[in-house]
XYZ file of C-alpha atoms in Angstrom:
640
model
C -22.633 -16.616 11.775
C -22.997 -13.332 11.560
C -27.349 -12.413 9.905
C -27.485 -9.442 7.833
C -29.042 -6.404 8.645
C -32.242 -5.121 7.851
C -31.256 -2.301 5.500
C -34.972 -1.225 4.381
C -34.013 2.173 2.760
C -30.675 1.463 1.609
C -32.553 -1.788 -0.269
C -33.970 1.265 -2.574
C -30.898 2.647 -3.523
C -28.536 0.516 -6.124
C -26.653 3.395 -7.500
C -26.299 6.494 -6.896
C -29.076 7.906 -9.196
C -31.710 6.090 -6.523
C -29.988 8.061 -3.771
C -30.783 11.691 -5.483
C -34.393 10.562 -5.326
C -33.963 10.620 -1.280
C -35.209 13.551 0.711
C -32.138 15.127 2.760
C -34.318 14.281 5.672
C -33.655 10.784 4.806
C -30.418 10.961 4.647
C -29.678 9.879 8.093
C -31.232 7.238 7.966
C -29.508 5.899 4.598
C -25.894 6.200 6.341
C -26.904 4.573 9.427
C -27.974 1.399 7.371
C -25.003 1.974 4.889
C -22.893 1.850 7.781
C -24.281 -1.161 9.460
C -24.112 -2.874 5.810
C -20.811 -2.426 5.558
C -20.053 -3.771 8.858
C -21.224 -7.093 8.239
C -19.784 -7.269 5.266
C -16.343 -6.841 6.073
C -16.922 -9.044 9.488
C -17.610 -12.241 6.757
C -14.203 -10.995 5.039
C -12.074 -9.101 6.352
C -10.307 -6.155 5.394
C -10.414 -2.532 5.972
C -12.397 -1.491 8.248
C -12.060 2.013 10.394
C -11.458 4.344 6.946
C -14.792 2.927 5.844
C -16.748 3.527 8.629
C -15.136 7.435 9.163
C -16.292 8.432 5.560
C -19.856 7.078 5.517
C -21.612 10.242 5.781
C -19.051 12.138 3.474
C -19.818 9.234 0.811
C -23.483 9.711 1.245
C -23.494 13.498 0.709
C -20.987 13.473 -1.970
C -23.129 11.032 -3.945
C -25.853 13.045 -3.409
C -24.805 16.438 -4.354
C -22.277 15.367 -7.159
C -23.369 13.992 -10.538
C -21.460 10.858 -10.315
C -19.622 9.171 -12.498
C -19.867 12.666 -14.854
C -18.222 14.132 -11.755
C -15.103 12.124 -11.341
C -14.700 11.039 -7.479
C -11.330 9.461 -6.472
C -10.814 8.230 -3.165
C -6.959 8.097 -2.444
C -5.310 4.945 -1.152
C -9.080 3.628 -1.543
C -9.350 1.645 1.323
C -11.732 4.109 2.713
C -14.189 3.127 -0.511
C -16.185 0.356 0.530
C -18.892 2.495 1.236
C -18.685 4.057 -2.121
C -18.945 0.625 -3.462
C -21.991 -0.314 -1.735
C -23.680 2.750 -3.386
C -22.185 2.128 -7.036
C -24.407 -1.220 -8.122
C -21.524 -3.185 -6.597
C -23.842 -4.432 -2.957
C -24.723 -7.738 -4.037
C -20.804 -8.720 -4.684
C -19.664 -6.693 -1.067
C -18.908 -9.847 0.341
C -16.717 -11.150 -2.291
C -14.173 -8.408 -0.919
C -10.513 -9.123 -1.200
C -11.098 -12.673 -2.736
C -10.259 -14.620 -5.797
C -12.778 -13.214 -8.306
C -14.407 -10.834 -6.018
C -14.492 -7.350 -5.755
C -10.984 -5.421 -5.090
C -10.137 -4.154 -1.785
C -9.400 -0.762 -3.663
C -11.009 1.221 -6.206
C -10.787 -0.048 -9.747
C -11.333 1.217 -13.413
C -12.111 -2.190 -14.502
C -14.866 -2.836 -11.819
C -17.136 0.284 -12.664
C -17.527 3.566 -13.975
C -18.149 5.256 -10.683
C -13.769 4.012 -10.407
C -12.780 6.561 -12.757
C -9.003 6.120 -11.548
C -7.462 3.146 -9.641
C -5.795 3.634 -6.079
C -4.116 1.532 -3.829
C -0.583 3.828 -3.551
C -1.174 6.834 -1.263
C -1.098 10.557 -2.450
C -2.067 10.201 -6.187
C -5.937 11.656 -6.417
C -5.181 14.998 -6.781
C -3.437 14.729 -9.546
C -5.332 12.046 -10.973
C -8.149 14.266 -10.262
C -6.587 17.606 -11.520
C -5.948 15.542 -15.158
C -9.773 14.637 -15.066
C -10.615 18.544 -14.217
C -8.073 19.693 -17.238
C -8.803 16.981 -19.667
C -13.123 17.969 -19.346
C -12.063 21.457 -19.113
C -10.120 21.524 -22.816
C -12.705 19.217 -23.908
C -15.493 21.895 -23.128
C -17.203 18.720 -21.282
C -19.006 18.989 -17.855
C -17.635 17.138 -15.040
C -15.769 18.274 -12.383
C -12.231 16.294 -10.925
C -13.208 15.162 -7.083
C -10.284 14.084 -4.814
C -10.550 12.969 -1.429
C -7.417 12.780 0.475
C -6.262 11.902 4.190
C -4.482 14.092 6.470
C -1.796 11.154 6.515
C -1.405 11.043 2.499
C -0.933 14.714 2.878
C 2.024 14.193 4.111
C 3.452 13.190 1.148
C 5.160 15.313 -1.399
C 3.144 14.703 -4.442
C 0.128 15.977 -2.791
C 1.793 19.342 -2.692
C 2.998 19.246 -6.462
C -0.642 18.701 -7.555
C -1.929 21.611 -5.670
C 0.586 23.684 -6.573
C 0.204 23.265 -10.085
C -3.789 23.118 -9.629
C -4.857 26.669 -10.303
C -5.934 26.436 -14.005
C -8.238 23.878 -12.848
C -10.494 26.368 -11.379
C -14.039 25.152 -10.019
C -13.217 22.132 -11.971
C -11.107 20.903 -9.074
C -12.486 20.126 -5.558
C -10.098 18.418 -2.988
C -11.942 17.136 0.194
C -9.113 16.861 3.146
C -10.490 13.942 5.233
C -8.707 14.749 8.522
C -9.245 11.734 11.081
C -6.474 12.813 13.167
C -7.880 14.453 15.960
C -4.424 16.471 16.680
C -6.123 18.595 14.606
C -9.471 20.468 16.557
C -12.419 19.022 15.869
C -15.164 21.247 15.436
C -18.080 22.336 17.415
C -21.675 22.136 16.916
C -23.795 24.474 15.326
C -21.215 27.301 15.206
C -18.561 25.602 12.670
C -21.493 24.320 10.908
C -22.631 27.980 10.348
C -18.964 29.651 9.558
C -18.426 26.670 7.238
C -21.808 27.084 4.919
C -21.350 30.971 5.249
C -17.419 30.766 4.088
C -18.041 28.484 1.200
C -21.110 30.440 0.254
C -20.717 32.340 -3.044
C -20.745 35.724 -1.392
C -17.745 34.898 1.137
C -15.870 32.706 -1.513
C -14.743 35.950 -3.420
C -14.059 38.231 -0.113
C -11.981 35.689 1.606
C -10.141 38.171 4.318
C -13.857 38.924 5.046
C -14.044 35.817 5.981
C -10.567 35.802 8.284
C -11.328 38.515 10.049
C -15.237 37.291 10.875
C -13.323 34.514 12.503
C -10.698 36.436 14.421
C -12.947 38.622 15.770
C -15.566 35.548 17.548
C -16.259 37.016 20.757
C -14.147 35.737 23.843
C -16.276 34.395 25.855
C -17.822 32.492 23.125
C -14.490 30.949 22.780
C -14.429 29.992 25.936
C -17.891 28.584 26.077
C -17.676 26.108 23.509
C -15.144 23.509 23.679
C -11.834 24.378 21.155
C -13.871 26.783 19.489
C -10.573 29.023 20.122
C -8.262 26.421 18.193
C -11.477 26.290 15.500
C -11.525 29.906 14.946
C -7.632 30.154 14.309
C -7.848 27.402 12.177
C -10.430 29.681 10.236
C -8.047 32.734 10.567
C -4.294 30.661 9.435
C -5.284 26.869 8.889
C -6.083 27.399 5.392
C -3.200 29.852 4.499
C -1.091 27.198 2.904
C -4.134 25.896 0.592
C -4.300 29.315 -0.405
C -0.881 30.183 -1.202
C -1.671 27.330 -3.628
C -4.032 29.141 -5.123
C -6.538 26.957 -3.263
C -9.955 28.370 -2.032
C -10.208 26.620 1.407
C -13.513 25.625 3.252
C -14.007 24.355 6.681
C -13.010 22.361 8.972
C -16.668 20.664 9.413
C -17.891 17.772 10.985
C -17.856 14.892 8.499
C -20.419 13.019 10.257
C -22.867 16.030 10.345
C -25.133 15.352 6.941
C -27.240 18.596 7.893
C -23.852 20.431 7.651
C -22.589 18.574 4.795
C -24.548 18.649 2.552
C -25.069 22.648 1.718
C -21.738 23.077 2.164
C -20.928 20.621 -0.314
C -23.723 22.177 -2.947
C -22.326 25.966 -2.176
C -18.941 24.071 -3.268
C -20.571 22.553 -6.156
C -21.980 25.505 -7.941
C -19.428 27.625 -6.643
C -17.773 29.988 -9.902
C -14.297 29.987 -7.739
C -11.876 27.415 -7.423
C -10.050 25.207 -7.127
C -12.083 24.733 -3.479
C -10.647 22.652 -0.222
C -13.194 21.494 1.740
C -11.551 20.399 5.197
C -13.766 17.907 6.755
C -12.944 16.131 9.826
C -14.014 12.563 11.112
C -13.396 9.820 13.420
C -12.124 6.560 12.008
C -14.209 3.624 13.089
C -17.256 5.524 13.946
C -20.272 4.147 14.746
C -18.705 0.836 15.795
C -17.565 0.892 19.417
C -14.661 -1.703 19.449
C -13.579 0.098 16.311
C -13.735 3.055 18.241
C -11.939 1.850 21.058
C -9.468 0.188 19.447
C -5.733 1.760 19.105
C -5.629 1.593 15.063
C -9.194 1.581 15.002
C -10.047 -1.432 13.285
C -7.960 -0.016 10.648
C -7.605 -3.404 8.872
C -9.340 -6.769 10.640
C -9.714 -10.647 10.186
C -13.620 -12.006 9.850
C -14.889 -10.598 13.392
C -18.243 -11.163 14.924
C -20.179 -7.725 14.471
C -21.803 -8.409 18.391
C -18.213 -8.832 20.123
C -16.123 -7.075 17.470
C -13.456 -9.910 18.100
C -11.729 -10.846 14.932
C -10.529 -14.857 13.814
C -7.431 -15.739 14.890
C -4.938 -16.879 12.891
C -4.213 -20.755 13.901
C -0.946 -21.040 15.608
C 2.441 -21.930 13.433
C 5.324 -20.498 12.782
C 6.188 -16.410 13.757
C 5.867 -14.304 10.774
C 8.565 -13.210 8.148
C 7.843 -9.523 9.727
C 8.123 -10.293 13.356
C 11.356 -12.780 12.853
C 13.041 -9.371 10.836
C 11.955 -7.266 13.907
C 13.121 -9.388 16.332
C 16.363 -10.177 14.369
C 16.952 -6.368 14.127
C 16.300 -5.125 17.512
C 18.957 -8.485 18.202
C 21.882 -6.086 16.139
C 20.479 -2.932 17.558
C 21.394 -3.811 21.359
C 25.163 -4.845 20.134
C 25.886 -1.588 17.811
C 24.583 1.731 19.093
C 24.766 2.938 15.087
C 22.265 0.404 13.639
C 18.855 2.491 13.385
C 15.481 1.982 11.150
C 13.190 4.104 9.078
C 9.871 3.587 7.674
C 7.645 5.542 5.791
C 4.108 5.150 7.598
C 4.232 1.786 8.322
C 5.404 1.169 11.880
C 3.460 -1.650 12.299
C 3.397 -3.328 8.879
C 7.191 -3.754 8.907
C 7.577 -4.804 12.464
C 9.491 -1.378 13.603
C 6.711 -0.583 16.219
C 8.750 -3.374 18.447
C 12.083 -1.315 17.631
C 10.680 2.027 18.623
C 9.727 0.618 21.614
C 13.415 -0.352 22.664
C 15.192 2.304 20.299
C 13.179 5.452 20.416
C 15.970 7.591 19.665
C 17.019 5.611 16.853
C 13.815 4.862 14.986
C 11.751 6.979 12.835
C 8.898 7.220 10.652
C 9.044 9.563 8.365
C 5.479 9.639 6.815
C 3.780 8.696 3.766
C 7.531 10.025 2.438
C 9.884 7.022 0.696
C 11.623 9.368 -1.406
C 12.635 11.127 1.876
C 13.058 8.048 3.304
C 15.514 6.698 1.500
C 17.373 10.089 1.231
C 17.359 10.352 4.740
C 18.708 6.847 5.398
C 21.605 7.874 2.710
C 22.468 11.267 5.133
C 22.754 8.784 7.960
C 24.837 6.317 6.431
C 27.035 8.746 5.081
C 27.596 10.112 8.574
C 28.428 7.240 9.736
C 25.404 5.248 10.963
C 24.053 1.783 9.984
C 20.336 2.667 8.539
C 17.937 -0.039 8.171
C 15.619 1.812 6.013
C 12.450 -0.916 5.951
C 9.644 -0.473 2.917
C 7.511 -2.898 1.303
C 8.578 -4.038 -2.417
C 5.515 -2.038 -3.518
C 6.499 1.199 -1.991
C 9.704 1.326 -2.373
C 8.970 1.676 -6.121
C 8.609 4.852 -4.997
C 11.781 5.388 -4.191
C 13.343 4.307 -7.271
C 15.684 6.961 -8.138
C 17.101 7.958 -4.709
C 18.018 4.328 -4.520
C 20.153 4.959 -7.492
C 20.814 8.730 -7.205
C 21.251 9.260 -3.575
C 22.234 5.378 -2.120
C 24.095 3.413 -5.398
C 25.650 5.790 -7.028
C 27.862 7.145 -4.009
C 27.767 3.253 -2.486
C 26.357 4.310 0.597
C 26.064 1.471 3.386
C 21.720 1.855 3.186
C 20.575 -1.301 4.441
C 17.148 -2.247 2.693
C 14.446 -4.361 4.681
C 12.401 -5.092 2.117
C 8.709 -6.664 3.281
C 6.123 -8.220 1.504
C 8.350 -9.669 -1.689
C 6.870 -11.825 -4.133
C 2.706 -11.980 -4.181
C 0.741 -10.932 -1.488
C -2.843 -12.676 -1.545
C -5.941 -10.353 -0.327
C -4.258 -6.904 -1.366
C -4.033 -8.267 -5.286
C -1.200 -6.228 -7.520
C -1.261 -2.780 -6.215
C 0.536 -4.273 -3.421
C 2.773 -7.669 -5.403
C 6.439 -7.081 -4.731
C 7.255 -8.777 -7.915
C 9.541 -5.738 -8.929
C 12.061 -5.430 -6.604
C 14.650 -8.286 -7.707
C 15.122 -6.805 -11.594
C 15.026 -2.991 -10.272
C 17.200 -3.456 -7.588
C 19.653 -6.268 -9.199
C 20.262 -4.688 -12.443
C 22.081 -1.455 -10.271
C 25.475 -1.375 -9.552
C 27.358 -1.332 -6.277
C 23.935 -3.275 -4.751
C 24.024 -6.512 -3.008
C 20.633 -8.337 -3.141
C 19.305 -11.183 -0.788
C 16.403 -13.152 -0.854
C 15.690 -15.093 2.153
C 14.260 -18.714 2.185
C 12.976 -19.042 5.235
C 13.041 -17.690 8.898
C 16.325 -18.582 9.653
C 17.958 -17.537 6.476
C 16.210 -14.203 7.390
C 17.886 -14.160 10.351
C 21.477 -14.493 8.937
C 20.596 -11.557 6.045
C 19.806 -9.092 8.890
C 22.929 -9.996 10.782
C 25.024 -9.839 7.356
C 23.593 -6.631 6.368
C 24.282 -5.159 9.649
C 27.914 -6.352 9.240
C 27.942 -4.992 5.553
C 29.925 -1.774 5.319
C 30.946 -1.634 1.775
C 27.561 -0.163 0.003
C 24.245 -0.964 -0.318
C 22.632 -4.249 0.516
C 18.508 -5.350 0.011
C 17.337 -8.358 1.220
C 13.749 -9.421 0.790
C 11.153 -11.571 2.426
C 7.526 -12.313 2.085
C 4.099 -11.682 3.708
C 2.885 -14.096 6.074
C 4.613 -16.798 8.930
C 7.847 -18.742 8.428
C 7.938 -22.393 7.495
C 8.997 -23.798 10.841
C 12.325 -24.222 10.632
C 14.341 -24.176 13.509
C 15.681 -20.782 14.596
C 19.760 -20.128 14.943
C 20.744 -19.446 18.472
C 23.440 -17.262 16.749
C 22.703 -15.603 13.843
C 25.414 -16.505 10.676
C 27.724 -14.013 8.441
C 26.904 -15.086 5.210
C 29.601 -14.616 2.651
C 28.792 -12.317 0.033
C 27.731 -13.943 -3.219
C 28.014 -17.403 -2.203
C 25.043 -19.972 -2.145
C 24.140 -23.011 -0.932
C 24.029 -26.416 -2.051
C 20.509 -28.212 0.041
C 20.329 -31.255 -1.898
C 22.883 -33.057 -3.985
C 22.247 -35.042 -7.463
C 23.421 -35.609 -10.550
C 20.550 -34.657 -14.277
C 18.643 -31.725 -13.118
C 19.600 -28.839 -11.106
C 16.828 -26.124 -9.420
C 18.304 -22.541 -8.491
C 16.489 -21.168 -6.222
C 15.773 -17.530 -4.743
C 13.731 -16.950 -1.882
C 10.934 -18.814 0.049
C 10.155 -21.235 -3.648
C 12.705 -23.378 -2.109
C 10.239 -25.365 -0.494
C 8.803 -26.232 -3.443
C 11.825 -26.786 -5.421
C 12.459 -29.681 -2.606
C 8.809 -31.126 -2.998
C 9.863 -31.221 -6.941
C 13.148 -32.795 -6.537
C 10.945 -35.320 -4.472
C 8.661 -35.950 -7.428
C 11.850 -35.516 -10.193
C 13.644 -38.339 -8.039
C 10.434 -40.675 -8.361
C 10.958 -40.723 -11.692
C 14.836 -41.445 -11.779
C 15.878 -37.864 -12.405
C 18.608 -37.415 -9.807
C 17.910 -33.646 -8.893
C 20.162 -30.925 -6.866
C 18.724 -28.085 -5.240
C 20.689 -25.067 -4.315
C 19.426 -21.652 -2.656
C 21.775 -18.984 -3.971
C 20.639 -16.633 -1.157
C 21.769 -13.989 -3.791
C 20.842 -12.301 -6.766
C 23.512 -9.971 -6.734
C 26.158 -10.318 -6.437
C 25.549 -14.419 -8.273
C 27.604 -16.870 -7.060
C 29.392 -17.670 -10.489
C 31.709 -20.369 -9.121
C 28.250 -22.532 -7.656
C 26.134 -21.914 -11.408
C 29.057 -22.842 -13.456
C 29.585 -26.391 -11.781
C 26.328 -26.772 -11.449
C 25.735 -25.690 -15.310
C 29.376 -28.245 -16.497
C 27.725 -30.793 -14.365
C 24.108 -31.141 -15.282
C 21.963 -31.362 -18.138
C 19.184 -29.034 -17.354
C 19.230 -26.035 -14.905
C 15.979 -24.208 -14.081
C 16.157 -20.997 -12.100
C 13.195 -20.176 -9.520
C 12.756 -16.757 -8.106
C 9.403 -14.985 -6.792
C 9.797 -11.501 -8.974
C 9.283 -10.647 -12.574
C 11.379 -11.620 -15.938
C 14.418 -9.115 -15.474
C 15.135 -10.682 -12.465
C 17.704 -13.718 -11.329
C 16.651 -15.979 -14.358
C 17.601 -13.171 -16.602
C 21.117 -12.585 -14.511
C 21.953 -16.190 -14.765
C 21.447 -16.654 -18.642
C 23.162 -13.859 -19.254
C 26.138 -15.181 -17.087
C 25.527 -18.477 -18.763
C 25.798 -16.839 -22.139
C 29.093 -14.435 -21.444
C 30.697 -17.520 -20.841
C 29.416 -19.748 -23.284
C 28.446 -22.304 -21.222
C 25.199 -23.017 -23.388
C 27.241 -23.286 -26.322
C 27.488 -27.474 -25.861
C 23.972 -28.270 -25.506
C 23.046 -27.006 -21.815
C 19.014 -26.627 -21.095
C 18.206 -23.771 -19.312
C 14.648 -22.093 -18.138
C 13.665 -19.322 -16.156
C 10.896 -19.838 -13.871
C 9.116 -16.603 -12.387
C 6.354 -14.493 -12.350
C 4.056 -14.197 -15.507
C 4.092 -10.561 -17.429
C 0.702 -9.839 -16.017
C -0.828 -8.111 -13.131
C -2.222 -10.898 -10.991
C -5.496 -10.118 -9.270
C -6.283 -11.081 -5.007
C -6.573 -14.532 -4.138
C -5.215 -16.307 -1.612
C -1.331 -16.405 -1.972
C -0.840 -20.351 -2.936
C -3.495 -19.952 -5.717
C -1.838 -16.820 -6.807
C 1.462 -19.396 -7.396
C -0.895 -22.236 -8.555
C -1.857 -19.092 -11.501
C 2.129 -17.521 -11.692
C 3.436 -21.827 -12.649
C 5.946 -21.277 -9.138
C 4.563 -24.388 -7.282
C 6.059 -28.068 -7.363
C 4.015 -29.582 -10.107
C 4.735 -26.870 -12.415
C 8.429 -27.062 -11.970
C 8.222 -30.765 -12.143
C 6.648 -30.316 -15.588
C 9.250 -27.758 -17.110
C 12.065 -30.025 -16.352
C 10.323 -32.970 -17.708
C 9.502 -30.617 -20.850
C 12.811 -29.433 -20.939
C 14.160 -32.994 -21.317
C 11.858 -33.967 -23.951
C 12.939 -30.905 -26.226
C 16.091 -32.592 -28.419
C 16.667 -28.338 -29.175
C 19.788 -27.236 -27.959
C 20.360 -23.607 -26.621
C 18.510 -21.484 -24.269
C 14.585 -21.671 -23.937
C 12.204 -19.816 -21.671
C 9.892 -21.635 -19.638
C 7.266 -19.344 -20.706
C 6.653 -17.960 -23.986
């Protein structure tokens, strides 16, 4: 068990208002404790870890020099925002992180007013930030629009359309680049310190090529004296050129772990007249936590861990994961057809491609915080001839939306989509639920859509969308390991639009989609107790439905209930519309649709977030008994 810190001056500080009491001099030690804090904390529950600990400094001193929540701060992705949490009132709940009725993992408008905008999605705080800055502006109200962004969200395109349409913001508007990737120089010492306070002084802020040529002309040997002080001082000269094309002011790079340099920097920024300002601040992910240092993602999201060893609670052993079984499955195609290749937008490891990379350098890529790109890209290879497995998580490939329908189904390009973390996904709450991608994707034509029911099944979708040549094709699967079914030596062709029958009867007949087929079974079990002879069929697709399968099953039985892990839109809504076109509720048929409630579902673990969504055995037990008891004829939903 893992005894919490002592924490003696951080004790004294619930919100941010306690912290502007502080001398700077005790600044130091406020972070140190704030850091160990937040250790502990996310050792008793996991989560995200390494963003944390690189911005607990730059939390500290922008809490201290801003007038939060008048000032609106919004940390992008918000990962990075446990810190900021522990200094908003929200300490005593820290360690109810990521769990049913606890805190989110991400910043939240319904959780506090120091959340002025919620973030889970990368890329979106400078514009959320620029409408905050605009909205206070016409409102003649004070408060200023505070974004902090990471060099790897910068690499996304809307970061650059909210900069370039930032300028009328003016010193409403402050962007802080948090730049952890040490590709970039770090600075040095006392001397970046110094050029950063001087340039975002109020004298140097309105004679900016002052300010370049001060840094071009450092003294040579100076530059050779001090560590990458060369690479700092063109950085000074042409790394803020871009920013300022945008009509940005730009500031830095400084060391985001230096408070004595922070903090007047951040104050000249503060009651600067110019803007918008770019401070560039650079970090170290993890720091202050050796194995997070040492680690190769830097701790970037853990287990429970002890805080002594830094090793993290391993997962009992079962079944492989949905993730690694799609890796494997792919790299499987990849050695028997030199086309097949894979794309992902910043998640290497997430999706499993980090294993294909490894065996397929040439023919892997990832393209960034970039789906729209990504998708577009995969289109340009398919087009030419390749066989693109462009692999995205439900959630992000929202994202993508229209080049899925402008670049990939309206030309019916062969795009293959991998599509990860379908259905609910526990800890990471509804920022991160794929419960989308089944209506968006379904309702398009020219797509084929799969959902996979277990490991194995998985294992035949990859192989048939390798072997699918004729457009588009999506198949889905969920977070977390397989059921433990045995794997196929040789992976199947699947025909197109067909289905599967997995359990015969006679009254009552469950459609499933996807990885509910388990529990359909375990209801069949309970239906059968009770004398109500019960088939169960997978129909493996969405889209194209297997008509021929639904209609005997819909002639032949008295109620049919359709199962699916996505939102209303989605298979139920296919099938009753099939049902309908060809009257085959006309003489008396029961039919419900089973699938995720219209609501955003907060974190809990992923079986209580089914117990809540009415997808687990009992509840389909109880609409078919339900169902049965109506004497109404027609069409009903399961759900009002």
């Amino acid at each position: 068990m893992n005894a919490n810190p002592a924490t003696p001056l951080l004790d004294t500080v619930s919100t941010p208002d306690d912290l502007r009491k502080l001398k700077p001099s005790q600044l130091r030690q406020l972070a140190d404790e704030l850091r160990s804090e937040m250790i502990s904390a996310v050792g008793q529950t996991g989560g995200h870890l390494g963003s944390g600990l690189g911005v607990v400094e730059l939390t500290v001193a922008i809490h201290y020099v801003f007038d939060t929540p008048v000032d609106r701060l919004i940390w992008d992705v918000g990962h990075q925002a446990y810190p900021h949490k522990i200094l908003t009132g929200r300490r005593d709940r820290i360690r109810t992180l990521r769990q049913g009725g606890g805190l989110s993992g991400f910043t939240k408008r319904s959780e506090s007013e120091y959340d002025p905008f919620g973030t889970a999605h990368s890329s979106t705080s400078i514009s959320a930030a620029l409408g905050f800055a605009i909205g206070s502006k016409i409102k003649r109200e004070p408060g200023r629009g505070i974004a902090v962004i990471g060099d790897g969200a910068m690499s996304a395109g809307m970061a650059y359309e909210a900069m370039n349409n930032a300028r009328e913001a003016g010193n409403r508007l402050i962007v802080i680049l948090n730049d952890n990737d040490m590709s970039i120089a770090p600075p040095v010492g006392g001397l970046s310190a110094y050029l950063a306070r001087l340039v975002s002084s109020g004298r140097f802020l309105g004679l900016r090529e002052l300010a370049r040529k001060f840094a071009r002309r450092l003294p040579r040997p100076l530059h050779q004296a001090a560590k990458k002080t060369d690479e700092f001082a063109r950085g000074m000269a042409m790394g803020g050129t871009l920013f300022e094309e945008l009509g940005f002011y730009y500031v830095g790079p400084i060391d985001g772990h230096d408070l004595e340099a922070l903090v007047p920097v951040l104050e000249n920024v503060r009651d600067a007249g110019e803007g918008p300002i770019l401070v560039h601040v650079v970090t170290q992910k993890g720091k202050g936590y050796a194995p997070a240092e040492n680690a190769a993602d830097k701790y970037h999201g853990v287990q429970k861990f002890d805080v002594i060893t830094g090793e993290q609670a391993k997962a009992p052993a079962g079944p492989p994961s949905y993730t690694g079984v799609f890796a494997k499955a792919l790299v499987a195609e990849a050695e028997r057809d030199p086309a097949i290749c894979a794309i992902t937008a910043a998640m290497p490891t997430g999706t499993g491609l980090d294993k294909f990379a490894q065996m397929f350098p040439e023919r892997s890529f990832d393209v960034g915080i970039a789906e729209q790109h990504a998708v577009t890209f995969a289109a340009g290879l398919a087009a030419q001839g390749m066989r693109p497995f462009c692999a995205i998580y439900s959630t992000f490939l929202q994202r993508a939306f229209d080049q899925v329908v402008h670049d990939v189904a309206i030309q019916n390009l062969p795009v293959r989509f991998a599509i990860d973390r379908a259905g609910l996904v526990g800890a990471d709450g509804a920022t991160h639920a794929g419960s989308f991608d089944i209506t968006y994707l379904a309702t398009l034509p020219n797509l084929v859509v799969m959902a996979a029911a277990d490991e194995a099944e998985l294992v035949h979708m990859v192989h048939t969308a390798a072997k699918y040549d004729a457009g588009p094709i999506a198949f889905r699967y969920p977070r977390g390991n397989g059921v433990g079914v045995d794997m196929p030596k040789t992976p199947q062709l699947l025909e197109i639009g067909k289905g599967r029958i997995v359990r015969e009867g006679t009254k009552v007949a469950l459609l499933s989609l996807g990885t509910r087929l388990g529990e359909a079974l375990k209801a069949a079990d309970h239906l059968e107790a009770k004398g109500l002879s019960t088939t169960v069929a997978d129909l493996r697709f969405a889209k194209p439905l297997d008509t021929d399968l639904i209609r005997k099953l819909m002639l032949s039985h008295e109620v049919v209930v359709t199962i699916e892990e996505g939102a209303i839109g989605g298979l139920g809504a296919h099938v009753l519309t099939m049902a309908s076109d060809e009257g085959l509720t006309d003489a008396g048929l029961k039919i419900r649709t089973m699938r995720l409630p219209d609501i955003f579902q907060d974190q809990d673990k992923p079986e209580a977030q089914y117990d809540e969504a009415g997808l687990n055995a009992p509840q389909i037990v109880d609409t078919v008994l339900k169902a049965l008891r109506h004497n109404s004829a027609g069409v009903s939903e399961a759900r009002a």
